[in-house]
XYZ file of C-alpha atoms in Angstrom:
774
model
C -19.445 18.257 -65.926
C -16.314 20.276 -65.323
C -17.810 21.978 -62.258
C -18.936 18.667 -60.808
C -15.452 17.223 -61.325
C -13.881 20.173 -59.492
C -16.407 19.810 -56.668
C -15.596 16.112 -56.268
C -11.877 16.909 -56.209
C -12.354 19.554 -53.512
C -14.444 17.115 -51.441
C -11.757 14.468 -51.747
C -9.072 16.887 -50.605
C -11.271 17.945 -47.679
C -11.851 14.345 -46.608
C -8.119 13.657 -46.795
C -7.449 16.752 -44.726
C -9.989 15.690 -42.104
C -8.534 12.193 -42.018
C -5.075 13.678 -41.570
C -6.284 15.882 -38.710
C -7.975 12.933 -37.071
C -4.780 10.902 -37.258
C -2.979 13.713 -35.463
C -5.500 13.981 -32.651
C -3.781 14.772 -29.369
C -3.124 11.477 -27.546
C -4.831 10.895 -24.223
C -3.593 8.738 -21.356
C -5.606 5.551 -21.111
C -6.853 5.829 -24.681
C -3.501 6.154 -26.408
C -0.252 4.359 -25.851
C 2.086 5.719 -23.213
C 4.688 6.188 -25.942
C 2.317 8.442 -27.892
C 1.472 10.474 -24.792
C 5.143 11.013 -24.015
C 5.887 11.963 -27.617
C 3.181 14.645 -27.423
C 4.740 16.270 -24.360
C 6.849 19.359 -24.584
C 10.325 19.178 -23.092
C 9.185 21.585 -20.395
C 6.335 19.232 -19.476
C 8.681 16.280 -19.344
C 11.150 17.816 -16.916
C 8.302 19.182 -14.795
C 6.726 15.738 -14.591
C 9.830 13.928 -13.314
C 10.447 16.451 -10.518
C 6.958 16.650 -9.049
C 5.131 19.848 -8.222
C 6.318 20.372 -4.674
C 4.594 21.302 -1.470
C 2.004 23.690 -2.638
C -0.342 24.121 0.284
C 1.494 26.827 2.222
C 3.061 24.787 5.007
C 4.831 26.574 7.816
C 8.603 26.455 7.608
C 10.004 23.423 9.420
C 13.474 24.320 10.679
C 14.180 20.706 11.623
C 13.494 19.492 8.113
C 16.334 18.499 5.786
C 15.038 21.192 3.449
C 14.780 24.689 4.947
C 11.529 25.748 3.315
C 8.844 24.067 1.266
C 9.645 24.433 -2.422
C 6.859 26.583 -3.731
C 6.354 26.523 -7.492
C 7.427 29.647 -9.326
C 4.486 31.879 -10.282
C 3.326 31.061 -13.803
C 5.249 27.782 -13.941
C 3.687 24.495 -15.013
C 3.760 23.356 -11.393
C 1.916 26.478 -10.233
C -0.843 25.839 -12.771
C -1.356 22.248 -11.672
C -4.618 21.725 -9.805
C -4.463 20.915 -6.082
C -7.079 18.321 -5.168
C -6.204 17.765 -1.505
C -4.508 20.537 0.456
C -3.011 18.117 2.998
C -0.829 16.291 0.487
C 2.924 16.602 1.071
C 3.689 16.440 -2.631
C 2.237 15.612 -6.007
C 3.144 14.981 -9.595
C 2.396 17.322 -12.470
C -1.044 17.233 -14.050
C -1.240 17.671 -17.850
C -4.980 17.890 -18.653
C -4.592 18.155 -22.417
C -2.961 14.717 -22.447
C -5.184 13.181 -19.783
C -2.246 12.946 -17.362
C -3.609 13.121 -13.846
C -1.702 14.135 -10.756
C -0.637 11.649 -8.072
C -1.036 13.127 -4.598
C 0.978 11.771 -1.681
C 0.671 11.948 2.084
C 2.855 10.868 5.015
C 1.673 7.775 6.753
C 3.645 5.034 8.537
C 1.160 5.150 11.447
C -1.839 6.444 9.487
C -2.714 9.305 7.178
C -0.831 12.297 8.577
C -3.582 14.619 7.510
C -5.061 17.735 9.031
C -6.442 16.300 12.308
C -8.879 14.052 10.504
C -7.248 10.626 10.527
C -6.864 7.621 12.771
C -3.562 7.344 14.637
C -2.667 3.656 14.492
C -0.076 1.816 16.600
C 3.520 2.429 15.529
C 5.257 -0.044 13.220
C 7.149 -1.756 16.029
C 3.875 -2.321 17.885
C 2.191 -3.799 14.824
C 5.062 -6.150 14.066
C 5.172 -7.238 17.719
C 1.833 -8.935 17.073
C 3.611 -11.321 14.658
C 0.223 -11.477 12.945
C 0.283 -10.750 9.207
C -3.511 -10.944 8.920
C -3.901 -8.300 11.613
C -1.338 -6.032 9.968
C -3.092 -6.449 6.623
C -6.356 -5.413 8.298
C -4.690 -2.268 9.629
C -3.483 -1.627 6.080
C -7.061 -1.876 4.845
C -8.089 0.775 7.374
C -5.223 3.064 6.337
C -6.056 2.514 2.671
C -9.708 3.341 3.318
C -8.770 6.707 4.824
C -6.219 7.493 2.115
C -8.728 6.739 -0.622
C -11.775 8.452 0.829
C -9.850 11.651 1.512
C -8.954 11.813 -2.173
C -5.285 10.989 -1.737
C -3.423 8.531 -3.931
C -0.291 7.267 -2.203
C 0.387 6.737 1.483
C 4.107 7.123 2.124
C 4.394 3.845 4.012
C 5.529 1.365 5.180
C 9.035 2.023 6.465
C 10.910 -1.278 6.859
C 14.508 -0.403 7.656
C 16.327 -2.693 10.048
C 16.632 -1.984 13.778
C 20.409 -1.964 13.505
C 20.995 0.046 16.672
C 18.676 0.748 19.629
C 19.280 4.498 19.442
C 17.970 5.051 15.910
C 15.343 7.774 16.111
C 12.979 6.216 13.595
C 13.043 2.644 14.875
C 9.470 3.217 16.064
C 8.389 3.354 12.401
C 10.330 0.242 11.482
C 9.327 -3.333 12.180
C 12.264 -5.385 13.375
C 15.947 -6.274 13.552
C 15.092 -9.274 11.350
C 14.635 -8.902 7.572
C 12.168 -11.781 7.158
C 9.812 -10.380 9.772
C 10.241 -6.857 8.365
C 9.524 -7.993 4.816
C 6.475 -10.058 5.723
C 4.976 -7.273 7.834
C 5.709 -4.728 5.127
C 4.048 -6.905 2.486
C 0.990 -7.405 4.689
C 0.537 -3.669 5.254
C 1.040 -2.898 1.555
C -1.436 -5.555 0.459
C -3.994 -4.158 2.891
C -3.571 -0.542 1.800
C -3.532 -1.291 -1.918
C -6.585 -3.555 -1.679
C -8.549 -0.339 -1.075
C -7.381 1.364 -4.267
C -4.715 3.531 -2.649
C -0.997 3.144 -3.307
C 2.016 2.807 -1.045
C 5.644 3.876 -0.956
C 8.000 1.266 0.448
C 10.806 3.100 2.237
C 13.598 4.048 2.955
C 15.652 2.259 0.298
C 18.164 1.462 1.773
C 20.165 1.548 5.067
C 18.409 4.584 6.567
C 19.445 3.170 9.941
C 20.230 6.444 11.679
C 18.996 10.015 11.759
C 22.295 11.610 12.765
C 23.524 13.421 9.639
C 21.367 11.116 7.542
C 21.750 13.285 4.450
C 25.546 13.271 4.388
C 26.455 9.931 5.980
C 27.829 7.130 3.821
C 26.868 3.636 5.019
C 29.735 1.248 4.280
C 28.283 -2.267 4.196
C 29.583 -5.542 2.788
C 27.773 -7.037 -0.184
C 26.680 -10.011 1.908
C 25.326 -7.953 4.795
C 23.472 -5.721 2.345
C 21.857 -8.637 0.534
C 21.059 -10.772 3.591
C 20.072 -8.108 6.126
C 19.349 -4.662 4.725
C 17.968 -5.427 1.254
C 16.217 -8.716 2.026
C 13.146 -7.156 3.676
C 12.640 -4.880 0.657
C 13.003 -7.837 -1.688
C 10.389 -9.841 0.217
C 7.939 -6.933 0.354
C 8.331 -6.122 -3.345
C 7.881 -9.705 -4.486
C 4.930 -10.403 -2.179
C 2.988 -7.145 -2.492
C 4.151 -5.045 -5.487
C 4.087 -1.557 -3.898
C 3.192 1.246 -6.288
C 6.317 3.205 -5.404
C 9.725 2.608 -3.843
C 11.341 5.522 -1.987
C 15.133 5.954 -2.114
C 16.671 7.191 1.123
C 18.785 10.233 2.029
C 22.029 8.481 2.887
C 24.774 7.147 0.661
C 25.503 3.445 0.306
C 29.087 2.432 -0.383
C 30.069 5.785 -1.818
C 26.975 6.781 -3.792
C 23.850 8.571 -2.657
C 20.902 6.180 -2.657
C 18.990 8.438 -5.053
C 21.961 8.536 -7.453
C 22.918 4.875 -7.112
C 22.572 2.966 -10.382
C 23.554 -0.296 -8.696
C 20.809 0.066 -6.106
C 17.968 1.447 -8.218
C 18.536 -0.295 -11.528
C 20.736 -3.355 -11.002
C 19.115 -4.510 -7.759
C 15.522 -3.194 -7.788
C 14.786 -3.377 -11.504
C 17.000 -6.168 -12.810
C 17.495 -8.533 -9.875
C 14.011 -8.173 -8.390
C 11.957 -7.174 -11.426
C 10.357 -4.190 -9.699
C 7.881 -2.358 -11.966
C 6.632 0.546 -9.861
C 7.774 4.154 -9.583
C 11.135 4.723 -7.913
C 11.075 8.079 -6.186
C 13.263 10.090 -3.853
C 12.721 10.915 -0.236
C 11.874 14.609 0.106
C 14.803 16.715 -1.152
C 17.157 13.711 -1.219
C 20.112 13.801 -3.594
C 22.282 16.451 -5.156
C 22.570 15.829 -8.904
C 19.245 15.560 -10.761
C 20.960 14.462 -13.974
C 22.737 11.597 -12.223
C 19.482 10.684 -10.506
C 17.707 10.397 -13.842
C 20.490 8.265 -15.297
C 20.596 6.025 -12.229
C 16.949 5.022 -12.527
C 15.282 7.447 -10.124
C 11.999 8.186 -11.903
C 10.577 10.908 -9.686
C 12.418 13.611 -7.734
C 10.221 14.757 -4.873
C 8.984 17.235 -3.951
C 10.355 19.449 -6.749
C 10.110 21.653 -8.624
C 13.437 23.513 -8.760
C 15.328 20.673 -10.530
C 13.346 21.141 -13.744
C 15.556 23.985 -14.954
C 18.685 21.900 -14.354
C 17.265 18.973 -16.321
C 15.983 21.206 -19.101
C 19.428 22.709 -19.625
C 21.071 19.290 -19.403
C 18.954 17.995 -22.283
C 19.685 21.097 -24.352
C 23.416 20.719 -23.638
C 23.325 17.018 -24.623
C 24.352 16.001 -21.075
C 21.113 14.089 -20.624
C 19.533 12.026 -23.369
C 15.856 12.850 -23.721
C 15.211 9.112 -24.008
C 16.258 8.771 -20.352
C 13.553 11.270 -19.430
C 11.047 9.339 -21.515
C 11.861 6.060 -19.799
C 11.451 7.598 -16.354
C 8.186 9.227 -17.421
C 6.822 5.892 -18.619
C 7.082 4.498 -15.076
C 5.272 7.563 -13.713
C 2.450 7.315 -16.255
C 1.961 3.638 -15.521
C 1.574 4.618 -11.876
C -0.758 7.511 -12.687
C -3.214 5.135 -14.334
C -3.513 3.116 -11.111
C -4.888 5.945 -8.989
C -8.606 6.256 -8.451
C -8.965 9.804 -9.748
C -7.849 8.419 -13.122
C -10.876 6.114 -12.866
C -13.217 8.971 -11.838
C -13.783 7.564 -8.362
C -16.083 9.734 -6.263
C -14.331 10.367 -2.954
C -16.667 10.445 0.015
C -14.384 12.440 2.339
C -15.938 10.232 5.026
C -13.813 7.193 5.846
C -15.097 4.856 8.518
C -13.210 6.478 11.393
C -15.253 4.862 14.155
C -14.655 1.327 12.909
C -11.015 2.099 12.140
C -10.466 3.332 15.699
C -11.928 0.094 17.036
C -9.572 -1.983 14.884
C -6.636 0.196 15.936
C -7.520 -0.465 19.573
C -7.543 -4.213 19.025
C -4.291 -4.197 17.058
C -2.482 -2.233 19.749
C -3.470 -4.763 22.409
C -2.343 -7.668 20.205
C 1.121 -6.143 19.860
C 1.768 -5.523 23.554
C 4.532 -7.623 25.082
C 4.406 -8.982 28.613
C 8.008 -9.129 29.817
C 7.410 -10.170 33.407
C 4.479 -11.399 35.484
C 5.327 -12.719 38.924
C 2.851 -13.594 41.662
C 0.007 -13.399 39.120
C 0.073 -9.623 39.348
C -1.717 -9.509 36.016
C -4.407 -9.602 34.903
C -5.928 -7.277 37.463
C -8.276 -9.476 39.416
C -10.840 -6.964 40.592
C -12.157 -3.929 38.757
C -13.114 -2.484 42.114
C -9.440 -2.164 43.052
C -8.046 1.218 43.986
C -5.147 2.011 41.652
C -2.318 4.478 42.183
C -1.046 5.709 38.808
C 2.505 7.040 38.827
C 4.466 8.568 35.963
C 3.643 11.387 33.569
C 2.813 8.857 30.846
C -0.151 7.592 32.872
C -1.786 10.981 32.347
C -0.233 12.057 29.018
C 0.298 8.835 27.122
C 2.489 8.994 24.023
C 0.615 7.532 21.061
C 3.317 7.698 18.360
C 6.641 9.116 17.273
C 7.430 12.498 15.754
C 8.187 13.683 12.236
C 6.594 12.196 9.133
C 5.383 9.261 11.237
C 3.212 11.516 13.395
C -0.542 11.538 12.807
C -2.811 14.503 13.530
C -5.568 12.263 14.822
C -9.289 12.491 14.292
C -10.283 11.369 17.760
C -8.956 12.460 21.148
C -6.079 10.545 22.701
C -7.272 8.053 25.280
C -4.672 8.238 28.034
C -3.981 5.348 30.403
C -5.960 6.912 33.247
C -8.986 7.315 30.986
C -8.747 3.771 29.679
C -8.733 2.371 33.211
C -11.633 4.595 34.240
C -13.529 3.444 31.139
C -13.277 -0.086 32.517
C -14.526 0.994 35.944
C -11.242 0.874 37.846
C -10.951 3.250 40.775
C -8.025 5.603 40.217
C -6.618 7.769 43.002
C -8.132 11.226 42.513
C -5.634 12.946 44.787
C -2.689 11.516 42.840
C -4.375 12.456 39.572
C -4.738 16.055 40.772
C -1.067 16.201 41.802
C 0.158 14.928 38.437
C -2.240 17.049 36.400
C -1.077 20.198 38.162
C 2.587 19.219 37.918
C 2.414 18.459 34.181
C 0.535 21.699 33.502
C 3.034 23.809 35.425
C 6.175 22.125 34.072
C 5.411 21.582 30.386
C 7.424 24.026 28.240
C 5.546 25.845 25.488
C 5.621 24.153 22.096
C 5.478 26.043 18.812
C 2.922 25.263 16.145
C 5.454 23.651 13.813
C 6.675 21.264 16.478
C 3.100 20.460 17.496
C 2.095 19.533 13.959
C 5.095 17.210 13.672
C 4.511 15.583 17.048
C 7.460 17.232 18.768
C 5.534 18.429 21.779
C 7.787 19.424 24.641
C 7.073 17.450 27.794
C 7.424 17.986 31.507
C 10.353 16.149 33.114
C 9.394 13.174 35.250
C 8.334 14.162 38.762
C 10.483 12.949 41.643
C 8.033 11.346 44.043
C 8.064 12.393 47.657
C 8.429 9.412 49.999
C 5.526 10.631 52.090
C 3.292 10.713 49.007
C 4.380 7.206 48.048
C 3.619 5.941 51.557
C 0.191 7.567 51.507
C -0.596 5.884 48.196
C 0.667 2.534 49.491
C -1.721 2.835 52.428
C -4.724 3.949 50.375
C -4.313 1.944 47.145
C -4.437 -1.755 46.313
C -1.900 -1.685 43.505
C 0.589 0.663 41.800
C 1.043 1.222 38.088
C 4.152 3.149 37.002
C 4.350 4.364 33.405
C 7.724 5.032 31.798
C 7.247 7.115 28.635
C 9.596 7.817 25.740
C 9.311 9.859 22.550
C 11.573 9.619 19.521
C 11.321 10.611 15.912
C 12.635 11.826 12.620
C 15.817 13.947 12.323
C 17.291 13.009 15.735
C 18.643 9.800 17.213
C 18.064 8.903 20.849
C 20.599 9.442 23.612
C 21.960 6.736 25.884
C 21.566 8.709 29.098
C 18.008 9.611 29.963
C 16.450 7.891 26.963
C 17.853 4.400 26.382
C 18.631 4.321 30.094
C 16.095 5.379 32.675
C 16.792 8.664 34.401
C 17.850 8.779 38.030
C 14.390 10.109 38.905
C 12.671 7.209 37.136
C 14.916 4.637 38.801
C 14.323 6.176 42.224
C 10.576 6.227 41.665
C 10.433 2.563 40.623
C 12.605 1.540 43.564
C 10.750 3.580 46.180
C 7.243 2.712 44.967
C 8.151 -0.994 44.795
C 9.558 -0.999 48.320
C 6.579 0.810 49.815
C 3.909 -1.277 48.112
C 5.702 -4.596 48.620
C 6.038 -3.803 52.315
C 2.238 -3.740 52.395
C 1.966 -6.972 50.403
C 0.782 -5.044 47.358
C 1.920 -5.376 43.752
C 3.628 -3.007 41.337
C 3.251 -2.983 37.550
C 5.457 -1.044 35.150
C 3.986 -0.033 31.785
C 6.540 0.894 29.120
C 5.045 3.510 26.800
C 8.032 3.458 24.439
C 8.948 3.475 20.763
C 11.965 1.184 20.905
C 14.428 -0.775 22.968
C 15.437 0.573 26.376
C 17.675 -0.668 29.187
C 15.786 -2.979 31.565
C 18.429 -5.159 33.244
C 19.221 -2.754 36.104
C 15.646 -2.426 37.398
C 13.527 -5.304 36.071
C 13.746 -7.260 39.353
C 11.886 -4.514 41.256
C 8.283 -4.608 39.951
C 6.015 -7.650 39.810
C 5.025 -7.160 36.184
C 6.365 -5.306 33.155
C 4.206 -4.686 30.098
C 5.492 -3.049 26.920
C 2.566 -1.072 25.574
C 4.734 0.602 22.890
C 3.208 3.764 21.421
C -0.232 2.293 20.747
C -2.056 4.944 18.730
C -4.997 7.117 19.663
C -6.821 4.359 21.579
C -3.751 3.884 23.807
C -5.452 3.930 27.209
C -8.274 1.633 26.148
C -5.841 -0.865 24.600
C -3.595 -0.883 27.673
C -6.592 -1.309 29.968
C -7.796 -4.204 27.800
C -4.544 -6.055 28.504
C -4.142 -5.068 32.162
C -7.713 -6.140 32.901
C -7.417 -9.457 31.080
C -10.032 -8.580 28.474
C -7.181 -9.306 26.058
C -4.545 -11.909 26.830
C -1.173 -10.489 25.739
C 0.372 -12.367 22.838
C 2.976 -9.952 21.499
C 6.614 -10.928 21.063
C 9.725 -8.789 20.817
C 10.917 -7.991 17.308
C 14.254 -6.666 18.572
C 16.630 -7.900 21.263
C 16.871 -6.030 24.565
C 20.583 -6.025 25.534
C 21.885 -6.104 29.099
C 23.606 -2.801 28.376
C 23.970 -0.588 25.323
C 27.622 -1.508 24.809
C 26.581 -5.133 24.209
C 24.927 -4.185 20.933
C 27.276 -5.194 18.095
C 26.823 -1.861 16.295
C 27.440 0.271 19.396
C 31.138 0.844 18.775
C 30.610 2.435 15.358
C 27.218 4.137 15.700
C 26.519 6.744 14.378
C 29.879 6.892 12.564
C 32.862 9.169 12.277
C 33.562 11.886 13.138
C 31.201 11.437 16.073
C 30.008 15.057 16.169
C 29.154 15.107 12.444
C 29.475 11.605 10.963
C 30.227 11.395 7.266
C 30.858 7.653 7.253
C 29.571 4.703 9.265
C 31.135 1.278 8.770
C 28.877 -1.678 9.497
C 31.605 -3.811 11.026
C 29.113 -6.222 12.577
C 28.268 -7.470 9.079
C 25.523 -10.092 9.133
C 25.603 -10.330 12.919
C 22.713 -7.988 13.652
C 20.470 -8.447 16.688
C 19.803 -12.026 17.745
C 22.143 -13.333 15.061
C 24.926 -11.772 17.116
C 23.676 -12.539 20.631
C 22.900 -16.187 19.836
C 26.059 -16.857 17.829
C 28.510 -15.226 20.215
C 26.750 -16.315 23.417
C 26.107 -12.773 24.655
C 23.408 -12.596 27.333
C 20.341 -10.455 26.684
C 17.933 -8.907 29.131
C 15.075 -10.102 26.924
C 15.717 -12.009 23.687
C 14.297 -11.571 20.209
C 10.912 -13.268 19.965
C 10.234 -13.189 23.714
C 6.835 -12.514 25.245
C 4.715 -13.995 28.013
C 1.008 -14.798 28.239
C -1.556 -15.143 31.023
C -1.731 -18.807 30.043
C 0.842 -21.487 29.169
C 1.482 -23.344 25.938
C 3.150 -26.637 25.170
C 4.790 -27.637 21.892
C 4.360 -31.178 20.623
C 6.683 -33.288 18.531
C 8.191 -31.722 15.437
C 7.390 -33.482 12.175
C 9.440 -33.169 8.972
C 8.120 -34.428 5.660
C 11.576 -35.707 4.735
C 15.075 -35.950 6.132
C 16.624 -35.419 2.700
C 15.891 -32.019 1.197
C 14.822 -31.967 -2.427
C 12.852 -28.899 -3.451
C 10.629 -28.291 -0.451
C 10.257 -29.431 3.152
C 7.057 -29.472 5.195
C 7.371 -28.831 8.935
C 4.476 -29.413 11.339
C 4.046 -28.922 15.071
C 1.069 -28.964 17.430
C 0.638 -26.227 20.025
C -1.650 -26.751 23.028
C -3.002 -24.221 25.504
C -2.256 -25.861 28.857
C -3.608 -23.029 31.011
C -6.993 -21.859 32.220
C -7.390 -18.780 30.005
C -7.815 -18.505 26.239
C -4.818 -17.130 24.405
C -2.607 -17.042 21.315
C 0.963 -18.214 20.838
C 3.543 -17.206 18.251
C 5.378 -20.170 16.736
C 8.862 -19.293 15.509
C 10.874 -21.493 13.136
C 14.635 -21.029 12.996
C 17.138 -22.866 10.810
C 20.778 -23.584 11.614
C 22.800 -24.037 8.432
C 26.104 -25.896 8.075
C 29.277 -23.854 7.878
C 30.955 -24.498 4.559
C 32.762 -21.865 2.530
C 30.474 -19.283 4.106
C 30.224 -18.809 7.868
C 26.686 -18.646 9.223
C 24.888 -17.282 12.278
C 23.983 -20.047 14.690
C 20.358 -19.716 13.588
C 18.073 -17.497 11.528
C 14.320 -16.961 11.538
C 12.842 -18.601 8.445
C 9.102 -18.748 9.203
C 6.560 -17.817 11.851
C 2.848 -18.114 12.529
C 0.380 -17.106 15.193
C -2.186 -19.565 16.461
C -5.855 -18.766 16.624
C -7.258 -17.880 20.033
C -6.958 -21.258 21.730
C -9.388 -22.154 24.488
C -7.990 -23.977 27.527
C -6.700 -27.446 26.514
C -7.359 -26.668 22.844
C -4.649 -27.492 20.274
C -3.729 -26.302 16.807
C -1.321 -27.819 14.321
C 0.872 -25.291 12.527
C 2.455 -26.274 9.220
C 5.317 -24.467 7.505
C 6.828 -25.012 4.085
C 10.540 -24.415 3.611
C 11.817 -23.999 0.064
C 15.396 -23.878 -1.169
C 15.622 -20.088 -0.834
C 15.259 -20.474 2.950
C 18.555 -22.356 2.998
C 20.633 -19.854 1.067
C 23.370 -17.447 2.048
C 24.845 -14.776 -0.182
C 28.222 -15.535 -1.727
C 29.776 -12.168 -2.570
C 32.534 -13.687 -4.680
C 30.042 -15.456 -6.940
C 27.308 -12.780 -6.658
C 24.903 -15.601 -5.986
C 22.545 -17.052 -3.422
C 23.971 -20.426 -2.487
C 22.654 -23.323 -0.390
C 25.605 -25.275 0.920
C 25.486 -29.030 1.339
C 25.360 -30.579 4.786
C 23.163 -31.030 7.818
C 20.548 -28.405 8.630
C 18.689 -28.107 11.933
C 15.061 -26.993 12.097
C 14.318 -25.393 15.479
C 10.860 -24.393 16.646
C 10.216 -22.393 19.775
C 8.674 -19.459 21.610
C 11.684 -17.151 21.211
C 15.198 -17.187 19.781
C 16.413 -18.422 23.173
C 13.473 -20.682 24.001
C 13.704 -23.485 21.451
C 11.200 -26.199 22.292
C 12.115 -28.879 19.782
C 14.388 -29.499 16.810
C 15.129 -31.976 14.033
C 17.701 -32.308 11.280
C 17.661 -32.836 7.533
C 20.356 -33.040 4.876
C 21.062 -31.223 1.650
C 23.060 -33.567 -0.547
C 25.003 -31.078 -2.647
C 25.712 -27.386 -3.009
C 23.140 -25.481 -5.019
C 23.474 -22.116 -6.716
C 19.906 -20.905 -6.381
C 20.126 -17.458 -7.985
C 22.796 -15.402 -9.699
C 22.448 -11.645 -9.359
C 24.247 -8.540 -10.549
C 27.585 -7.608 -9.086
C 26.504 -4.472 -7.271
C 27.116 -2.161 -4.335
C 30.704 -3.205 -3.789
C 32.235 -1.256 -0.882
C 35.302 0.815 -1.746
C 36.371 1.000 1.888
C 37.970 -1.884 3.760
C 35.632 -3.356 6.389
C 37.086 -5.124 9.402
C 34.018 -7.315 9.552
C 33.054 -9.352 12.598
C 33.543 -13.088 12.170
C 32.552 -16.043 14.325
C 35.737 -17.754 13.166
C 37.736 -15.187 15.119
């Protein structure tokens, strides 16, 4: 009996021991709570996780990058041991297999997956937004998401939705508009499309990355109201309407604090005011103080990994509470569970590139803007016409900008000449041979690094000999002149020779127009550009002007679709084209002071950005915000309001009719003029927009908008609140900001405080802000 009793006792102890071991089983992400997973991490794992694992695929050194060399993980470090799933990723988070913590791999992508010559190059952001078609932009997002997912990547670093504050900003091509509503809606559409495929996004650059000149050191001084109404509003709309997986803080400072170290921006605004629940990460190598970044609410410092030693020591020295690390890690782990590798998705490595290219072609055509079309020069009436193609861009068409927005495309670039030939137009072979030889002989060599970032050096525009022009005028039925521009990351554009046309370009347009018009023949200018240029000095010369933007890899086919009339242009400008650069309200303080190396830029124009300025102050534009012609004509019917006294919502309806002989689409733009009370207001602001379906001749469509109380608000900095002031409001509906077709009024009976927010981002520098009251 004694032996049996001992045996039973030993068994009991063994069972207790096994139970105890089982209770201490290592937690596993997805099966255990996030809190338990974090608790099981070593301090070294924690600091390695919040700084990412860096660029680990042996990139070439990019001397134009804000960081001099890719940060390679130290041999034997946690980062070095982390598995690389896709060599084309530009950064990734730490993988911790024992805890089930998977890596998140990221890739550049505003115009498509910037990935090893295997991806579709889509139209630039400005081209997409010029369609004013959220469904189309969402479809492009679905294509981008498909490629991101099937190549085994997790997050596409897109979209970029900073405001077109100044025409010279180098990255305007990536951005959508000078208007925050349009930017936010387009951003949300792209995000929803990408994330519907199981890939994530990174909404960027948060906030006020409105210049490339000294972007790392410059401090953007902006009033609270201008920040809330103009520069933050697009981000707020996109976050609330699409929930991006990550939010990327920008390089620059905002009102004295670096964006990546800005508690007001990252925590008070994004987390508390907007309720954002994704990962907040840095732009690559942004920021200086990793400890301050952690405390400010920056969850992930990309691309790492050198900051881990700083953070490790800070925790040991009691300068950083480990609980702050834990909180930041919790956001990362929540994001890690969203990616498809966490769900064991089997990547095909075969996205539908053929279909995606076809959709990219269609989207590019939908975003093209017809600025001028006299004497029915377009569409081209006869595909048997003999065409004379002038301009380097006719033969080497620019498909996108440079830097992180550049895409190493899967398919060959379709240049304008090829697109026209594909549609059976006769193109002058002798002129083609002249340009091909000239471009070949005059193109400077481009290094591999610049090539992979889209910074190919280009031949200067050829000055056309008058005899050659005359020969072409005799032999050809019509002239097409392409004006091409490239811009990109790290460098802003110049006024001379970029915003303005060069003397050679002006001479060519003038001489070709004179020669062809003397023969009764027409001249078309195609603008293969990434942003606003000067047009006022030369726009009277050609018969037609078409902005093709930088349309992606199917450029030539898309342009030919519009020129031929296969697609009726329906794009509208998303930024104002001034008469001259000096007319832009930000021109006098861009890019800041001192001019040669700006450390501070004061946004003295305040809320008067783009059309808000031109319309309010009566400054003439060359082409206004929202402008764009069609090959047909549209009429707008009577405007109908559901009520003349505003309560909680107002319904606005209008019928649009195609009065012409060709099918086409029209963009309907709704602006609201608010009463001036305690707060001065722009004369009008875009509050809604819609694009009709493709209307057949004489066909009509009724468009209905709903305006809620938030559409009537302005930001009151003193009260830190969004306020709708009592008085008479005017609803205006039209085809551009300067082409209002009809309007009606309604009343708001009393002031309403719609939302109180945190007091945040208060400028410490006096701003001599522009005022209409002056």
